[in-house]
PDB file of C-alpha atoms in Angstrom:
ATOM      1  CA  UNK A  27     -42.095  -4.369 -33.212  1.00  0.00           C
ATOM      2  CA  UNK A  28     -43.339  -7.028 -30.592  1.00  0.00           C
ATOM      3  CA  UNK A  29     -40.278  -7.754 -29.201  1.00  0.00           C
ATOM      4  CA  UNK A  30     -39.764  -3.583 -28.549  1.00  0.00           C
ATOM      5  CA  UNK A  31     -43.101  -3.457 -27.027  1.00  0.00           C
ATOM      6  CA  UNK A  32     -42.430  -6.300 -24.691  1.00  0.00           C
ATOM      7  CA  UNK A  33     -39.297  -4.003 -23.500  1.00  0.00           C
ATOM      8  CA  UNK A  34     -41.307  -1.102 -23.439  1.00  0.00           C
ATOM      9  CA  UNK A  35     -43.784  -2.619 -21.069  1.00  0.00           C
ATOM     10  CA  UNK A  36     -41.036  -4.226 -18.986  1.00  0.00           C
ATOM     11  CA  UNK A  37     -39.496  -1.088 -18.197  1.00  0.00           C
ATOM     12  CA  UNK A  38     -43.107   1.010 -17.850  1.00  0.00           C
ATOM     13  CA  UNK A  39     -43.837  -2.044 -15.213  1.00  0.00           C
ATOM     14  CA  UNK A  40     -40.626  -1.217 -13.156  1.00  0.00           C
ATOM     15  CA  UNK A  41     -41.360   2.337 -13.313  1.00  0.00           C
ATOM     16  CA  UNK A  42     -44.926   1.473 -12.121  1.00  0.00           C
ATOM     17  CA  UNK A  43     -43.131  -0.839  -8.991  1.00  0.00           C
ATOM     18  CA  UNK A  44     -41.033   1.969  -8.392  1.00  0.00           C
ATOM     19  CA  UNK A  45     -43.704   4.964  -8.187  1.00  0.00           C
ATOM     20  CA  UNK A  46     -45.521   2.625  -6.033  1.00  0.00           C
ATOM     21  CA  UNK A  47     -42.980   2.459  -3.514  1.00  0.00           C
ATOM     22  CA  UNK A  48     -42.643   6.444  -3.131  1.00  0.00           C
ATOM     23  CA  UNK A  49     -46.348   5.893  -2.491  1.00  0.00           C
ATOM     24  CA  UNK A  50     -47.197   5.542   0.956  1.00  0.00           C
ATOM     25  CA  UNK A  51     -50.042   6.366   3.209  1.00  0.00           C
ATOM     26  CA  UNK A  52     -53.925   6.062   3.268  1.00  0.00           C
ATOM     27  CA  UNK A  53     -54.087   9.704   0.972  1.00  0.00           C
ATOM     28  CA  UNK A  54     -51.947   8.174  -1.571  1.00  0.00           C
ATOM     29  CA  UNK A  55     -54.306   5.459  -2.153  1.00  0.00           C
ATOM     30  CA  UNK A  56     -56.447   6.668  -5.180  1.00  0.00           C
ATOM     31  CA  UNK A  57     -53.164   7.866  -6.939  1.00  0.00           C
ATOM     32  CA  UNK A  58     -51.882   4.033  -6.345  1.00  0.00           C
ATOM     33  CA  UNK A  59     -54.863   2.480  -7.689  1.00  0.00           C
ATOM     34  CA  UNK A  60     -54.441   4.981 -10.866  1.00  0.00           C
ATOM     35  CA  UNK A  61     -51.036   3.686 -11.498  1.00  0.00           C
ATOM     36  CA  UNK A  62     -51.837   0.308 -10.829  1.00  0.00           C
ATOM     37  CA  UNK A  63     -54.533  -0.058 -13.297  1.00  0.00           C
ATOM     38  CA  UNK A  64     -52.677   1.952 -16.150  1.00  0.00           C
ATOM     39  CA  UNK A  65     -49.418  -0.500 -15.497  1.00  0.00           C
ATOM     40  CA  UNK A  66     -51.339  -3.638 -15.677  1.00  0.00           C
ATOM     41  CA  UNK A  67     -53.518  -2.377 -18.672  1.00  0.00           C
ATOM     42  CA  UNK A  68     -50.688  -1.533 -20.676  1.00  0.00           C
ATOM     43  CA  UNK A  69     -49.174  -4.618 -19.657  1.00  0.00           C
ATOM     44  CA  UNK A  70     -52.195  -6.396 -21.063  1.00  0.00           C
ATOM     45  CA  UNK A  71     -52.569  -5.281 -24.079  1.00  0.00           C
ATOM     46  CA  UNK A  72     -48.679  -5.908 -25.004  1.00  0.00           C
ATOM     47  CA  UNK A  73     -49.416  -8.845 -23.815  1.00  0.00           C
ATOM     48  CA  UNK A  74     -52.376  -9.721 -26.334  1.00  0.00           C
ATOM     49  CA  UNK A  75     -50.247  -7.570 -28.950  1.00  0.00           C
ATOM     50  CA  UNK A  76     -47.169  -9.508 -28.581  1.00  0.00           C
ATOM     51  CA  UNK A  77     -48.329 -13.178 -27.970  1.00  0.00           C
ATOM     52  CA  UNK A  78     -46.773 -13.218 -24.360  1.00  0.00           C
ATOM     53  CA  UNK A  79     -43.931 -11.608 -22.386  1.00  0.00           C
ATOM     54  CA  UNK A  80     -40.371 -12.623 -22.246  1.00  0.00           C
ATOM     55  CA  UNK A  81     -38.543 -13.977 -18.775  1.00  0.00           C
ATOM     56  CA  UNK A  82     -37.884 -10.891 -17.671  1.00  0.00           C
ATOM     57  CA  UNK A  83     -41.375  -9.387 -18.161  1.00  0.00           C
ATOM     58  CA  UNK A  84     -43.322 -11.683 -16.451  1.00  0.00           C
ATOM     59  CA  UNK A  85     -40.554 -11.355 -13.883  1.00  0.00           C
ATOM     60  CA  UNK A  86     -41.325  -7.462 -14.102  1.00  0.00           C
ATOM     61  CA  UNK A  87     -45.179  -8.460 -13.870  1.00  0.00           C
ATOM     62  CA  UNK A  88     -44.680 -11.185 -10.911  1.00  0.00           C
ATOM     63  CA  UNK A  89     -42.890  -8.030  -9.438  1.00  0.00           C
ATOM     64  CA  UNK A  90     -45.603  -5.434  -9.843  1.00  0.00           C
ATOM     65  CA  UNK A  91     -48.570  -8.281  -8.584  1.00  0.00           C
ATOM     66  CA  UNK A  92     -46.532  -9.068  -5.469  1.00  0.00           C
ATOM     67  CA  UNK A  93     -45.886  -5.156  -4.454  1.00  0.00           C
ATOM     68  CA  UNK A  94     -49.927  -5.221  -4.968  1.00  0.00           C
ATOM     69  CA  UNK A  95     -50.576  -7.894  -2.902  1.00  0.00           C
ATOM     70  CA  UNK A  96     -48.401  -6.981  -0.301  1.00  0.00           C
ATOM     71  CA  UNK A  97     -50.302  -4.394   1.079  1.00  0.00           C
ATOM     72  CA  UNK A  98     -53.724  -6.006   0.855  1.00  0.00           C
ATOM     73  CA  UNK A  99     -52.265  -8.638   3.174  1.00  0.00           C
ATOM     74  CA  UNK A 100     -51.016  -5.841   5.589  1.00  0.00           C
ATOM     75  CA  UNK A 101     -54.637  -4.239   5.328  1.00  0.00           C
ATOM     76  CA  UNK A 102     -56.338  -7.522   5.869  1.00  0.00           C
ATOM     77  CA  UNK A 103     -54.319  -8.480   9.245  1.00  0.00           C
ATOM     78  CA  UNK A 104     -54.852  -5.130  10.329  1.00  0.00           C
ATOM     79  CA  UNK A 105     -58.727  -5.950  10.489  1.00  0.00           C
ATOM     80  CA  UNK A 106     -58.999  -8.626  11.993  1.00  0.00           C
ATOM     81  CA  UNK A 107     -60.682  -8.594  15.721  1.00  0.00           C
ATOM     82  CA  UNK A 108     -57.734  -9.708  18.389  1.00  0.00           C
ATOM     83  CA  UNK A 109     -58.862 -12.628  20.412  1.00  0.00           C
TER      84      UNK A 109
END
């Protein structure tokens, strides 16, 4: 049963990444943060369930937290004054 739930939140986590790419623009935003906090709850509680992910979920989860971070960076340089 752990080991099925690890794949089950390995692929919901890809399908998160994925969604989030068709996701662009400053009115998508609140739908974004929706998905973003249901993938990395589920993810969570596998994780707790299952005792820790597998190679290719954490991959899966590196994955999701980079796509993330990526455009807080963006948003960040954008705000900065110019000198």
């Amino acid at each position: 049963i752990k080991l099925s739930s690890v794949q089950l939140a390995r692929k919901y986590m890809k399908r998160v990444a994925s969604e989030l790419d068709e996701l662009s623009g400053p009115e998508k935003e609140p739908a974004r943060e929706f998905l973003i906090l249901q993938g990395v709850r589920f993810a969570f509680r596998v994780h707790q369930f299952a005792g820790g992910f597998d190679a290719e979920s954490m991959k899966a989860f590196e994955d999701l937290r980079s796509r993330i971070q990526a455009p807080q960076v963006a948003e960040e340089d954008s705000k900065q004054p110019e000198t």
